[in-house]
Amino acid sequence: MDGGPQKPAVGWENGMLAPVDRLRTERADSPVPGLVEGTEPGAGQQSAMFVHAQSFEDLTAEAEEDVEREAELDESGEPSEDLKVLVGEETIEKQHNDDIPPERGTKEEDVSSEAWRSHRKHVFVLSEAGKPIYTRYGTEEALSSTMGVMMALVSFVEAEKNIIRSIHADGCKVVFLAKSPLVLVGVSRTCQSDKELLRELQYIYYQIVSLLTLTQLNHIFQHKQNYDLRRLLAGSEYLTDNLLHRLDRDPGLLLSAVTCLPLASSARDVVSASLQAAKAKNLVFSILLAGDRLVTLVRKKDQFLHHIDLHLVFNLVGSSSSSREGEGWTPICLPKFNTAGFFHAHISYLEPASELCLILVSTDREDFFNMSDCKQRFLERLSKRSAYQAMKEALKCPSYSVEQVGIPELRHFLYKSKSSGLYTSPEFPAIYQSDEEQERMMGLYQDLHSHLHHPTRPLRSFYRCSETENLLAWVTSGFELYLCFSPLGTKALAHSAVNKLLKWIRKEEDRLFILSPLTY
Amino acid sequence: MSAMRVDAKVVMLGKESVGKTSLVERYVHHRFLVGPYQNTIGAAFVAKPIQVGEKVITLGIWDTAGSERYEAMSRIYYRGARAAIVCYDLTDSSSFQRARFWVKELQNCEEHCKIYLCGTKNDLVEADRSVRQIDYHDAQDFAEEIGAQHFETSSKTGINVDELFQKIAEDYNSTAFQYMTAEETGVDLGLKKDSYFYSCCHNN
């Protein structure tokens, strides 16, 4: 009803608005798709939590700076001869994308086997000297000649003062990303666009930088061009594997957004305030996670966390399930913040059996005991309050079912508030419970997403019917919305559902989003 | 939980995948986790009280990552440590080379740190003697040469694990009188400044 609008009114008069200076209407109860950025359901009331919250374009923009120098080699170009080495000849046999691929390749896989070739998506990382650094499937050693060919392709085109961007052949896309001193190559059979693939390669690049810093990376290769980087990355392969898995599965990485644990705003505010109170001189970010969901994030004034950096932190925490009793202390570079140096992250679970993980990011590597102390202060403060119990209760149902929205034909949706960089989405309904179905669903969303974010012909809305479901995607200056309906729905129904859904999200926004992020 | 007091800092060192985390898991939580190998990210800290005679001594155990990537950071973990458990894998001779490296590092930088040389995965060599790559006597000789204690442990069966940490606590207790001075009474995690940890970091 009118839950949202009252509290912020004070803030608005004080001029504590989010960056947009455009005219703001009241936070309407019945938001319409024409809403201005900053007033859509889920928009933060005081200030944004992330930098460039709507930064899908930021992420890919870098790669597009040299568009004019683009050299796209198509099937007729000569390098496709070399390509056969990479992807194999598959003109005769019919390749079905829905062939179930082996989930996670064992490292011992034979790289000359058909099974290896038919993986849906390969990712390779190599140094500019052509030395293998990472492969998603198989071992790096076995691929040194293949990677040599990749580097040859890159240098061949570079010699002509050009840049190789992608090769399309045989239903296969080969995408190149040169990020000196590394070269990343993606080979995909999915229907993702080049831009989407490039975005994924960027993530992998940032993952590597987050472990080493770009400064160290440059330093190493300046001293020794043919350095074997695997020595330094030893043991981190599973982080990259997991990140690739997330890229296939996690809508947050697709939307460049983060989802929150549904929690009553009163409880969330208490948790945030307790975190805010447990500050220290060098503490920059305090992040409380419940699994893959954000409970709250408190940051130093004027310091913003980029969602890519946050996803890297999620990946780091999610990948190390080992000891939940101890306290972790690890250097981490947040590449979107600064590629030159390390932050130091104190990682601990609030209770051994709990999903609640607290990450305290400090600038000082000697700060372990200070951070440990911050955590204690936070816990002491929080445990006295009922909000702690409320939060633990909320953990029992970290998601919600789409039925609660009350739109009969609606099966699933993704809603992203652009100004806050947060998204919400119900759990997958029973028909999409299997891994294959979820991946297929994500594939459909990826496809919609790439239509809305097409580099030259972006669409504002897109409706698509298929035998299994009907889909609608809609982007405005304030939000991005992706809906999945049963195949029996109609287009008119889909459009009327948008308004109904927005209304519902507005009603629930206190619970689904972080409306009042805090700073120290 | 608050203001945990740590008497002795203990650091785990050694090549990756020798089983440092497993050793700590076994000692602190009395369990052995089977499953895919997961390497430690950065380092993990855990405090564990241990009974020595009449007294209770709290060991602050730093389980460090073995990866070379974190080598530059390792100093902050072993600085001021009273004991270092330098681990090597009984079935991997290269891990013993790495152990020698850590011993040298400690001898150069932390003269007050007692070294405990620890051969891990003893259950594997018990099951099949041919997989042993590090001879017991070679390791024993090396330990004597550097004035270290030597243990062969198995985190899977738990053999020698408690003995190792008990020995560390006892050694700490008996030498504590010699080294202990007024300001070196251990680390109070509840305090921010002037703790042992800070005073030793800051004059570095």
XYZ file of C-alpha atoms in Angstrom:
724
model
C 0.000 0.000 0.000
C 1.825 3.107 1.079
C 4.622 1.403 2.981
C 7.509 2.695 0.940
C 7.011 6.368 0.391
C 6.813 7.723 3.919
C 10.260 7.219 5.322
C 12.234 8.563 2.394
C 10.310 11.799 2.192
C 12.567 13.260 4.878
C 15.678 12.266 3.032
C 14.403 13.744 -0.160
C 13.875 17.140 1.307
C 17.387 17.089 2.664
C 18.591 16.635 -0.842
C 20.064 13.225 -0.061
C 19.104 11.945 -3.445
C 20.675 9.387 -5.645
C 22.861 10.897 -8.355
C 20.119 11.461 -10.894
C 19.057 15.072 -11.030
C 16.043 14.471 -13.165
C 12.634 15.285 -11.893
C 11.417 12.724 -9.417
C 7.859 11.826 -8.946
C 6.695 10.219 -5.746
C 7.442 6.539 -5.362
C 4.181 5.496 -6.909
C 2.287 2.541 -5.581
C 1.421 1.533 -9.086
C 4.641 2.072 -10.893
C 4.368 2.322 -14.622
C 7.028 1.203 -17.037
C 7.765 4.812 -17.934
C 9.312 5.484 -14.524
C 12.475 7.523 -14.326
C 15.618 5.899 -13.078
C 15.818 6.113 -9.321
C 12.105 5.786 -8.702
C 11.582 2.224 -9.907
C 10.710 -0.431 -7.346
C 13.826 -1.459 -5.485
C 15.679 1.803 -6.048
C 17.795 2.822 -3.088
C 16.497 5.788 -1.198
C 19.622 7.569 -0.246
C 22.452 6.604 -2.466
C 23.516 3.788 -4.660
C 25.572 1.022 -3.106
C 27.568 0.145 -6.155
C 29.495 2.068 -8.704
C 27.993 2.136 -12.150
C 25.049 0.098 -11.062
C 23.798 -0.342 -14.582
C 27.159 -1.193 -15.910
C 26.601 -4.009 -18.329
C 27.674 -1.517 -20.930
C 30.701 -0.468 -18.868
C 31.897 -3.970 -18.768
C 31.836 -4.494 -22.464
C 32.641 -0.944 -23.444
C 36.361 -1.375 -22.910
C 36.424 -4.149 -25.400
C 34.597 -2.036 -27.892
C 36.915 0.919 -27.895
C 38.768 -0.431 -30.852
C 35.723 -1.238 -32.860
C 37.002 0.673 -35.802
C 40.016 -1.561 -35.893
C 37.860 -4.593 -35.773
C 38.830 -7.424 -37.985
C 36.209 -10.039 -38.006
C 37.265 -13.121 -39.840
C 34.433 -15.120 -41.246
C 34.217 -18.626 -42.490
C 35.833 -17.864 -45.808
C 38.954 -16.411 -44.202
C 42.024 -18.565 -44.219
C 42.466 -18.958 -40.443
C 39.492 -21.272 -40.350
C 41.899 -23.909 -41.566
C 43.673 -23.583 -38.277
C 40.387 -23.509 -36.531
C 39.690 -27.045 -37.497
C 42.457 -27.954 -35.168
C 40.554 -26.280 -32.383
C 37.007 -27.257 -32.937
C 37.139 -30.196 -35.247
C 35.205 -30.701 -38.435
C 31.564 -31.042 -37.746
C 29.816 -30.291 -40.956
C 28.525 -33.792 -41.402
C 27.308 -34.758 -37.986
C 24.504 -32.714 -36.542
C 25.488 -30.989 -33.387
C 22.708 -30.528 -30.889
C 23.252 -27.877 -28.347
C 21.115 -29.676 -25.872
C 23.383 -32.688 -25.798
C 24.060 -33.040 -22.138
C 27.640 -31.983 -21.607
C 29.746 -33.513 -18.875
C 29.287 -31.165 -15.938
C 32.794 -30.350 -14.887
C 35.622 -31.733 -16.991
C 38.075 -33.875 -15.224
C 41.523 -32.545 -15.775
C 42.751 -35.829 -17.186
C 40.427 -35.585 -20.154
C 41.974 -36.510 -23.489
C 42.140 -33.327 -25.520
C 42.055 -35.179 -28.825
C 38.818 -36.951 -27.940
C 35.446 -36.132 -29.364
C 34.074 -35.639 -25.868
C 36.580 -32.876 -25.244
C 35.743 -31.184 -28.532
C 32.030 -31.250 -27.953
C 31.980 -29.291 -24.692
C 29.572 -26.404 -24.973
C 32.008 -23.767 -23.955
C 35.755 -23.808 -23.738
C 37.792 -21.112 -22.129
C 41.526 -20.768 -22.555
C 43.913 -18.324 -20.989
C 47.422 -17.910 -22.309
C 50.310 -15.516 -21.975
C 51.428 -13.298 -24.805
C 54.298 -15.702 -25.333
C 51.698 -18.377 -26.067
C 52.214 -20.263 -22.802
C 49.092 -21.991 -21.495
C 47.754 -20.597 -18.231
C 44.305 -22.083 -17.912
C 41.931 -24.365 -19.737
C 38.445 -25.248 -18.606
C 38.728 -28.838 -19.830
C 41.775 -31.057 -20.184
C 45.265 -30.179 -19.054
C 47.225 -27.111 -20.040
C 50.277 -29.178 -20.995
C 48.349 -31.161 -23.570
C 47.120 -27.964 -25.140
C 50.361 -26.083 -25.566
C 50.380 -26.474 -29.344
C 46.702 -25.506 -29.626
C 47.347 -22.423 -27.569
C 50.352 -21.735 -29.767
C 47.989 -21.637 -32.735
C 45.711 -19.233 -30.880
C 48.580 -16.908 -30.132
C 49.726 -17.154 -33.758
C 46.277 -16.025 -34.888
C 46.348 -13.083 -32.515
C 49.840 -11.996 -33.545
C 49.178 -12.551 -37.224
C 46.289 -10.109 -37.190
C 48.128 -7.747 -34.864
C 51.032 -7.533 -37.280
C 48.668 -5.808 -39.722
C 47.789 -3.271 -37.006
C 44.486 -4.995 -36.518
C 42.772 -6.875 -33.746
C 41.217 -10.269 -34.018
C 37.794 -10.237 -32.414
C 36.068 -13.448 -33.308
C 35.836 -16.295 -35.749
C 32.491 -17.809 -36.657
C 32.553 -21.252 -38.170
C 30.600 -24.469 -38.022
C 28.092 -23.245 -35.469
C 31.006 -22.374 -33.284
C 32.192 -18.999 -32.109
C 35.769 -18.300 -31.191
C 36.115 -15.036 -29.299
C 39.422 -13.396 -28.490
C 40.158 -10.952 -25.727
C 43.648 -9.504 -25.567
C 44.311 -8.015 -22.149
C 48.031 -7.567 -22.044
C 49.883 -9.506 -20.674
C 47.159 -12.144 -21.038
C 45.143 -13.425 -23.957
C 41.777 -15.052 -23.339
C 39.981 -17.207 -25.847
C 36.453 -18.555 -25.630
C 35.164 -21.282 -27.942
C 31.420 -21.660 -27.704
C 28.657 -23.674 -29.283
C 25.947 -21.801 -27.420
C 23.849 -19.167 -29.145
C 25.349 -16.404 -27.016
C 26.495 -13.315 -28.857
C 30.138 -12.327 -29.157
C 29.483 -9.559 -26.714
C 28.163 -11.936 -24.080
C 31.112 -14.251 -24.532
C 33.488 -11.357 -24.303
C 31.860 -10.305 -21.063
C 32.465 -13.758 -19.646
C 36.102 -13.649 -20.698
C 36.399 -10.285 -18.940
C 35.164 -11.926 -15.768
C 37.818 -14.612 -16.044
C 40.434 -11.945 -16.608
C 39.289 -10.082 -13.502
C 39.311 -13.324 -11.550
C 43.000 -13.778 -12.341
C 43.783 -10.152 -11.572
C 41.985 -10.457 -8.242
C 44.479 -13.128 -7.210
C 47.633 -11.397 -8.342
C 46.979 -7.697 -9.091
C 47.680 -6.313 -12.520
C 50.831 -4.653 -11.258
C 52.312 -7.991 -10.250
C 51.128 -9.586 -13.478
C 52.814 -6.916 -15.585
C 55.925 -7.033 -13.465
C 56.275 -10.789 -13.887
C 55.941 -10.739 -17.653
C 58.179 -7.727 -18.080
C 60.949 -9.636 -16.361
C 60.351 -12.954 -17.985
C 58.201 -13.138 -21.059
C 57.849 -16.881 -21.065
C 57.065 -17.192 -17.345
C 54.784 -20.088 -16.500
C 51.996 -18.297 -14.642
C 50.458 -21.569 -13.526
C 53.059 -21.651 -10.796
C 51.526 -18.623 -9.142
C 47.965 -19.593 -9.882
C 48.424 -23.119 -8.575
C 45.368 -24.202 -6.658
C 43.172 -21.404 -7.954
C 41.856 -23.284 -10.987
C 38.725 -24.283 -9.138
C 37.941 -20.610 -8.545
C 37.924 -20.071 -12.289
C 35.982 -23.294 -12.844
C 33.380 -22.173 -10.344
C 33.169 -18.728 -11.842
C 32.510 -20.231 -15.272
C 29.838 -22.395 -13.727
C 28.255 -19.340 -12.144
C 28.328 -17.488 -15.432
C 26.154 -20.253 -16.848
C 23.817 -20.358 -13.909
C 23.677 -17.191 -11.855
C 21.328 -14.471 -13.154
C 23.269 -11.928 -11.090
C 26.297 -12.176 -13.338
C 24.098 -11.824 -16.384
C 22.273 -8.796 -15.028
C 25.346 -7.202 -13.437
C 23.417 -7.129 -10.226
C 23.162 -8.779 -6.849
C 20.172 -10.327 -5.141
C 19.268 -9.916 -1.490
C 18.030 -12.197 1.226
C 14.340 -11.342 1.681
C 14.211 -9.749 5.106
C 11.927 -7.268 6.805
C 13.456 -3.840 6.419
C 13.272 -3.223 10.162
C 15.503 -6.254 10.795
C 17.823 -5.418 7.929
C 18.247 -1.885 9.191
C 19.282 -3.155 12.611
C 21.815 -5.536 11.063
C 23.183 -2.731 8.903
C 23.386 -0.371 11.852
C 25.251 -2.977 13.908
C 27.725 -3.413 11.095
C 28.035 0.312 10.747
C 28.855 0.605 14.438
C 31.596 -2.034 14.221
C 33.932 0.098 12.200
C 37.680 0.445 12.200
C 40.161 2.847 10.714
C 41.134 0.768 7.709
C 37.852 -0.992 7.180
C 36.432 -0.186 3.759
C 33.569 -2.623 3.195
C 31.561 -4.860 5.514
C 29.587 -7.420 3.596
C 27.162 -9.878 5.128
C 26.152 -12.774 2.906
C 23.695 -15.595 3.232
C 24.906 -18.086 0.664
C 24.749 -16.197 -2.611
C 22.470 -13.525 -1.272
C 23.412 -10.206 0.142
C 22.034 -9.419 3.578
C 23.622 -6.039 3.805
C 26.634 -4.078 2.739
C 28.111 -1.161 4.628
C 30.841 0.834 3.002
C 33.179 3.665 3.799
C 31.793 6.979 2.765
C 32.661 7.801 -0.852
C 33.975 4.301 -1.534
C 31.884 2.185 -3.834
C 32.090 -1.465 -4.573
C 31.613 -2.588 -8.140
C 29.259 -5.490 -8.675
C 31.983 -7.393 -10.534
C 34.219 -7.132 -7.510
C 31.364 -8.264 -5.334
C 30.739 -11.259 -7.577
C 34.414 -12.158 -7.301
C 34.095 -12.021 -3.528
C 30.974 -14.216 -3.702
C 32.876 -16.664 -5.838
C 35.833 -16.724 -3.455
C 33.639 -17.320 -0.435
C 31.352 -19.784 -2.186
C 34.294 -21.815 -3.441
C 35.939 -22.388 -0.098
C 33.470 -24.342 1.923
C 36.118 -26.028 4.037
C 36.441 -24.692 7.554
C 33.625 -22.617 8.908
C 34.918 -22.418 12.438
C 38.111 -20.514 11.856
C 38.633 -17.029 10.555
C 40.100 -16.547 7.125
C 42.480 -13.777 6.215
C 43.367 -13.360 2.592
C 44.743 -10.768 0.227
C 42.325 -9.929 -2.551
C 42.574 -7.422 -5.332
C 39.260 -5.837 -6.306
C 40.092 -5.110 -9.916
C 37.223 -2.723 -10.583
C 38.274 -0.695 -7.580
C 41.990 -0.730 -8.174
C 44.041 -3.192 -10.162
C 47.282 -2.186 -8.486
C 46.973 -3.371 -4.923
C 45.560 -5.865 -2.503
C 42.834 -5.450 -0.005
C 42.776 -7.886 2.877
C 39.605 -9.721 3.590
C 38.600 -11.193 6.927
C 36.180 -14.006 6.155
C 34.218 -15.765 8.870
C 30.872 -17.364 9.501
C 28.701 -15.925 12.225
C 28.036 -19.411 13.542
C 29.677 -22.663 12.456
C 26.475 -24.173 11.097
C 25.191 -20.950 9.655
C 25.108 -19.718 6.099
C 25.782 -16.207 7.295
C 29.220 -15.153 6.221
C 30.779 -11.870 7.175
C 33.457 -10.345 5.000
C 35.391 -7.397 6.308
C 37.618 -5.733 3.756
C 40.553 -3.759 5.091
C 43.375 -1.899 3.428
C 45.980 -3.036 5.934
C 47.472 -6.487 5.848
C 48.317 -6.365 9.534
C 44.689 -5.734 10.399
C 43.591 -9.294 11.136
C 43.042 -8.855 14.850
C 41.361 -5.489 14.328
C 38.929 -7.098 11.924
C 38.436 -10.012 14.274
C 37.583 -7.477 16.929
C 35.118 -5.706 14.598
C 33.374 -8.990 14.048
C 33.104 -9.593 17.783
C 31.670 -6.143 18.349
C 29.176 -6.685 15.552
C 28.124 -10.047 16.970
C 27.794 -8.735 20.495
C 25.638 -5.892 19.365
C 23.540 -7.985 17.064
C 22.963 -10.946 19.363
C 21.258 -8.698 21.896
C 18.667 -7.712 19.339
C 15.696 -9.551 17.970
C 16.837 -8.762 14.445
C 19.368 -11.566 14.718
C 16.603 -14.061 15.282
C 14.571 -12.514 12.471
C 17.530 -12.891 10.147
C 18.001 -16.529 11.099
C 14.316 -17.097 10.484
C 14.616 -15.437 7.080
C 17.400 -17.857 6.198
C 14.918 -20.697 6.340
C 13.131 -19.346 3.304
C 15.807 -17.527 1.334
C 13.576 -17.322 -1.703
C 9.897 -17.082 -2.578
C 7.638 -18.796 -5.015
C 6.233 -17.095 -8.034
C 2.682 -17.953 -6.937
C 2.917 -15.221 -4.328
C 2.795 -12.669 -7.119
C -0.610 -13.957 -8.165
C -0.233 -13.963 -11.917
C -1.481 -17.365 -13.058
C 0.503 -17.884 -16.255
C 3.742 -16.443 -14.871
C 6.398 -19.075 -14.222
C 9.475 -17.088 -13.406
C 10.953 -13.623 -13.723
C 14.055 -11.527 -13.218
C 13.653 -7.932 -12.166
C 16.596 -5.593 -11.861
C 16.403 -2.130 -10.387
C 19.006 -0.246 -12.374
C 19.778 2.508 -9.909
C 20.404 0.199 -6.974
C 22.100 -2.597 -8.955
C 19.958 -5.147 -7.130
C 17.702 -7.747 -8.648
C 14.997 -10.063 -7.431
C 13.770 -13.347 -8.765
C 11.583 -16.152 -7.396
C 12.835 -19.700 -7.099
C 12.566 -21.841 -10.191
C 9.199 -23.645 -10.326
C 9.034 -27.417 -10.325
C 9.251 -27.779 -14.094
C 12.620 -26.027 -14.127
C 14.111 -27.888 -11.202
C 16.601 -30.044 -13.061
C 20.062 -28.734 -13.815
C 19.567 -29.021 -17.565
C 16.290 -27.130 -17.449
C 17.778 -24.373 -15.332
C 20.658 -24.004 -17.707
C 18.270 -23.941 -20.626
C 16.233 -21.275 -18.868
C 19.366 -19.239 -18.233
C 20.205 -19.636 -21.908
C 16.837 -18.137 -22.812
C 17.388 -15.224 -20.457
C 20.857 -14.716 -21.871
C 19.350 -14.572 -25.316
C 16.752 -11.993 -24.286
C 19.443 -10.041 -22.515
C 21.634 -9.906 -25.579
C 18.725 -8.581 -27.630
C 18.118 -5.783 -25.155
C 21.803 -4.965 -25.037
C 22.678 -5.398 -28.660
C 25.632 -3.140 -29.467
C 24.044 -1.559 -32.523
C 20.336 -2.395 -32.407
C 19.256 -2.622 -28.774
C 15.583 -3.464 -28.278
C 13.410 -1.927 -25.612
C 10.998 -4.772 -25.432
C 10.927 -8.216 -26.883
C 8.242 -10.900 -26.878
C 8.892 -14.410 -27.966
C 6.679 -17.487 -28.197
C 7.979 -20.998 -28.201
C 6.590 -24.437 -27.650
C 7.767 -24.618 -24.096
C 7.313 -21.057 -22.827
C 6.550 -17.486 -23.808
C 9.035 -14.849 -22.871
C 8.888 -11.118 -22.484
C 11.811 -8.799 -21.886
C 11.434 -5.128 -21.151
C 13.979 -2.462 -20.408
C 13.322 1.126 -19.344
C 15.614 3.753 -17.898
C 14.744 2.466 -14.442
C 14.610 -1.302 -14.667
C 15.146 -4.441 -16.650
C 12.510 -7.117 -16.551
C 12.506 -10.639 -17.938
C 9.380 -12.738 -17.657
C 8.708 -16.337 -18.428
C 5.112 -17.425 -19.023
C 3.547 -20.751 -19.751
C 3.148 -21.330 -23.500
C -0.606 -20.870 -23.099
C -0.271 -17.185 -22.224
C -0.911 -14.419 -24.696
C 1.003 -11.288 -25.508
C -1.755 -9.091 -24.074
C -1.660 -11.075 -20.887
C 2.090 -10.743 -20.699
C 1.884 -6.984 -21.025
C -0.777 -6.638 -18.405
C 1.300 -8.867 -16.139
C 4.109 -6.314 -16.186
C 2.046 -3.724 -14.382
C 0.759 -6.231 -11.930
C 4.251 -7.512 -11.204
C 5.681 -4.021 -10.767
C 2.919 -3.280 -8.318
C 3.716 -6.427 -6.393
C 7.444 -5.657 -6.320
C 6.685 -2.160 -5.100
C 4.627 -3.628 -2.314
C 7.403 -6.051 -1.382
C 10.391 -3.840 -2.053
C 11.104 -3.240 1.622
C 11.738 -6.929 1.990
C 13.331 -7.774 -1.349
C 15.756 -4.887 -1.694
C 18.129 -2.887 0.413
C 16.478 0.489 0.333
C 18.642 2.342 2.781
C 22.290 1.355 2.431
C 24.589 2.707 5.120
C 28.113 4.060 5.211
C 30.576 4.465 8.063
C 33.739 -15.679 22.512
C 34.891 -12.135 23.068
C 38.406 -11.018 23.852
C 40.040 -14.331 23.196
C 43.476 -14.545 24.720
C 46.175 -16.271 22.778
C 49.325 -17.394 24.532
C 51.373 -18.878 21.761
C 51.262 -18.253 18.073
C 51.713 -21.419 16.040
C 52.144 -21.331 12.289
C 51.641 -24.144 9.808
C 54.050 -24.051 6.866
C 54.708 -26.343 3.955
C 54.081 -27.046 0.328
C 50.507 -26.991 -0.922
C 48.406 -30.126 -0.485
C 50.697 -31.692 2.129
C 47.774 -31.591 4.547
C 48.243 -28.572 6.798
C 44.540 -27.822 6.943
C 43.701 -31.468 7.553
C 46.129 -31.543 10.456
C 44.458 -28.510 12.022
C 40.996 -29.929 11.331
C 41.949 -33.178 13.015
C 43.450 -31.494 16.009
C 40.846 -28.778 16.541
C 37.668 -30.506 15.388
C 38.655 -34.179 15.680
C 37.554 -34.936 12.180
C 38.944 -35.800 8.786
C 37.141 -34.458 5.785
C 37.151 -36.637 2.739
C 36.288 -35.086 -0.571
C 37.929 -33.104 -3.308
C 41.048 -31.255 -2.274
C 40.394 -27.608 -1.522
C 43.269 -25.331 -0.993
C 43.357 -22.726 1.680
C 42.826 -19.206 0.511
C 45.251 -16.830 2.183
C 45.301 -18.162 5.708
C 42.928 -19.287 8.400
C 43.198 -18.576 12.089
C 41.814 -20.657 14.894
C 42.390 -20.466 18.650
C 42.505 -23.660 20.666
C 42.953 -23.972 24.434
C 45.055 -26.898 25.583
C 45.660 -28.298 29.052
C 49.279 -28.478 30.190
C 49.589 -29.738 33.746
C 47.669 -27.276 35.864
C 47.566 -24.578 33.242
C 45.503 -23.900 30.173
C 47.436 -22.527 27.260
C 45.684 -21.119 24.228
C 47.359 -21.815 20.941
C 46.599 -19.388 18.128
C 47.064 -21.517 15.049
C 47.694 -19.925 11.685
C 46.995 -22.314 8.870
C 48.693 -20.761 5.860
C 48.134 -21.433 2.170
C 50.885 -23.455 0.571
C 50.581 -21.806 -2.815
C 53.556 -19.794 -3.990
C 51.174 -16.957 -4.715
C 50.957 -16.191 -1.016
C 54.649 -16.532 -0.288
C 55.153 -12.791 -0.063
C 52.475 -12.671 2.629
C 53.852 -15.536 4.684
C 55.996 -13.271 6.862
C 52.991 -11.723 8.527
C 51.915 -15.166 9.602
C 55.137 -16.509 11.036
C 56.355 -13.243 12.501
C 56.405 -13.599 16.254
C 55.391 -17.250 16.122
C 56.553 -19.392 19.053
C 56.246 -22.602 17.095
C 56.198 -23.529 13.441
C 54.918 -26.855 12.198
C 56.772 -27.392 8.958
C 54.891 -30.071 7.070
C 55.961 -32.363 4.294
C 54.178 -35.205 2.598
C 55.832 -38.580 3.304
C 54.927 -39.665 -0.207
C 56.266 -36.593 -2.017
C 59.973 -35.853 -2.002
C 59.534 -32.388 -3.505
C 57.542 -31.377 -0.443
C 60.588 -32.126 1.689
C 62.641 -29.698 -0.410
C 59.989 -27.115 0.284
C 60.177 -27.916 3.988
C 63.919 -27.220 3.894
C 63.130 -23.859 2.340
C 60.770 -22.961 5.170
C 63.242 -24.097 7.786
C 65.888 -21.836 6.311
C 63.425 -18.976 6.151
C 62.537 -19.430 9.818
C 66.150 -19.748 10.909
C 66.922 -16.476 9.157
C 63.929 -14.494 10.306
C 62.519 -15.984 13.507
C 65.228 -17.295 15.766
C 62.873 -17.721 18.727
C 60.481 -19.847 16.787
C 60.759 -23.550 17.589
C 60.489 -25.827 14.610
C 58.438 -29.029 14.516
C 59.101 -31.064 11.429
C 56.044 -33.042 10.538
C 55.730 -35.804 7.948
C 52.075 -36.145 6.996
C 49.899 -38.862 5.478
C 51.471 -41.618 7.552
C 48.416 -43.815 6.896
C 49.374 -44.021 3.231
C 52.835 -45.379 3.954
C 51.426 -47.722 6.585
C 49.116 -49.138 3.937
C 51.789 -49.464 1.294
C 55.430 -49.034 2.224
C 56.520 -48.555 -1.368
C 54.881 -45.121 -1.604
C 57.194 -43.695 1.041
C 59.625 -41.233 -0.501
C 61.098 -39.689 2.611
C 63.044 -42.036 4.826
C 62.292 -41.715 8.525
C 65.954 -41.565 9.468
C 66.827 -38.945 6.868
C 64.132 -36.708 8.240
C 65.201 -37.493 11.804
C 68.810 -36.549 10.982
C 67.684 -33.323 9.404
C 65.539 -32.533 12.446
C 68.495 -33.078 14.795
C 70.728 -30.947 12.608
C 68.365 -27.996 12.862
C 67.388 -28.666 16.472
C 63.819 -29.481 15.635
C 61.334 -32.024 16.905
C 60.235 -34.625 14.412
C 56.820 -36.279 14.063
C 55.149 -38.493 11.535
C 51.408 -37.972 11.635
C 48.237 -39.048 9.942
C 45.246 -36.737 10.024
C 43.114 -39.567 8.736
C 43.790 -41.921 11.627
C 44.748 -39.165 14.046
C 48.049 -40.801 14.923
C 50.568 -38.471 16.609
C 48.419 -35.383 15.992
C 47.453 -34.650 19.573
C 50.980 -35.585 20.670
C 52.416 -32.995 18.306
C 50.312 -30.135 19.618
C 50.668 -31.304 23.208
C 54.427 -31.198 22.780
C 54.225 -27.698 21.383
C 52.173 -26.516 24.332
C 54.500 -28.190 26.829
C 57.584 -26.734 25.194
C 55.969 -23.348 25.217
C 55.072 -23.717 28.858
C 58.582 -24.718 29.903
C 60.335 -22.049 27.878
C 57.784 -19.376 28.621
C 59.588 -18.563 31.875
C 62.810 -17.883 30.070
C 61.487 -15.622 27.363
C 58.522 -14.098 29.026
C 58.967 -10.485 29.848
C 56.475 -7.992 31.089
C 55.091 -6.908 27.737
C 55.191 -10.326 26.173
C 52.290 -11.884 27.958
C 50.429 -12.966 24.912
C 47.922 -11.480 22.628
C 44.655 -10.127 23.886
C 42.383 -10.163 20.897
C 40.088 -7.746 22.653
C 42.748 -5.084 22.707
C 43.589 -3.069 19.674
C 46.934 -1.569 20.356
C 50.071 -2.486 22.270
C 49.400 -6.166 21.962
C 52.236 -8.520 21.305
C 51.214 -8.874 17.712
C 51.318 -5.179 17.062
C 54.467 -4.349 18.879
C 56.342 -6.906 16.905
C 54.828 -5.879 13.599
C 55.468 -2.249 13.997
C 59.150 -2.293 14.584
C 59.612 -4.314 11.463
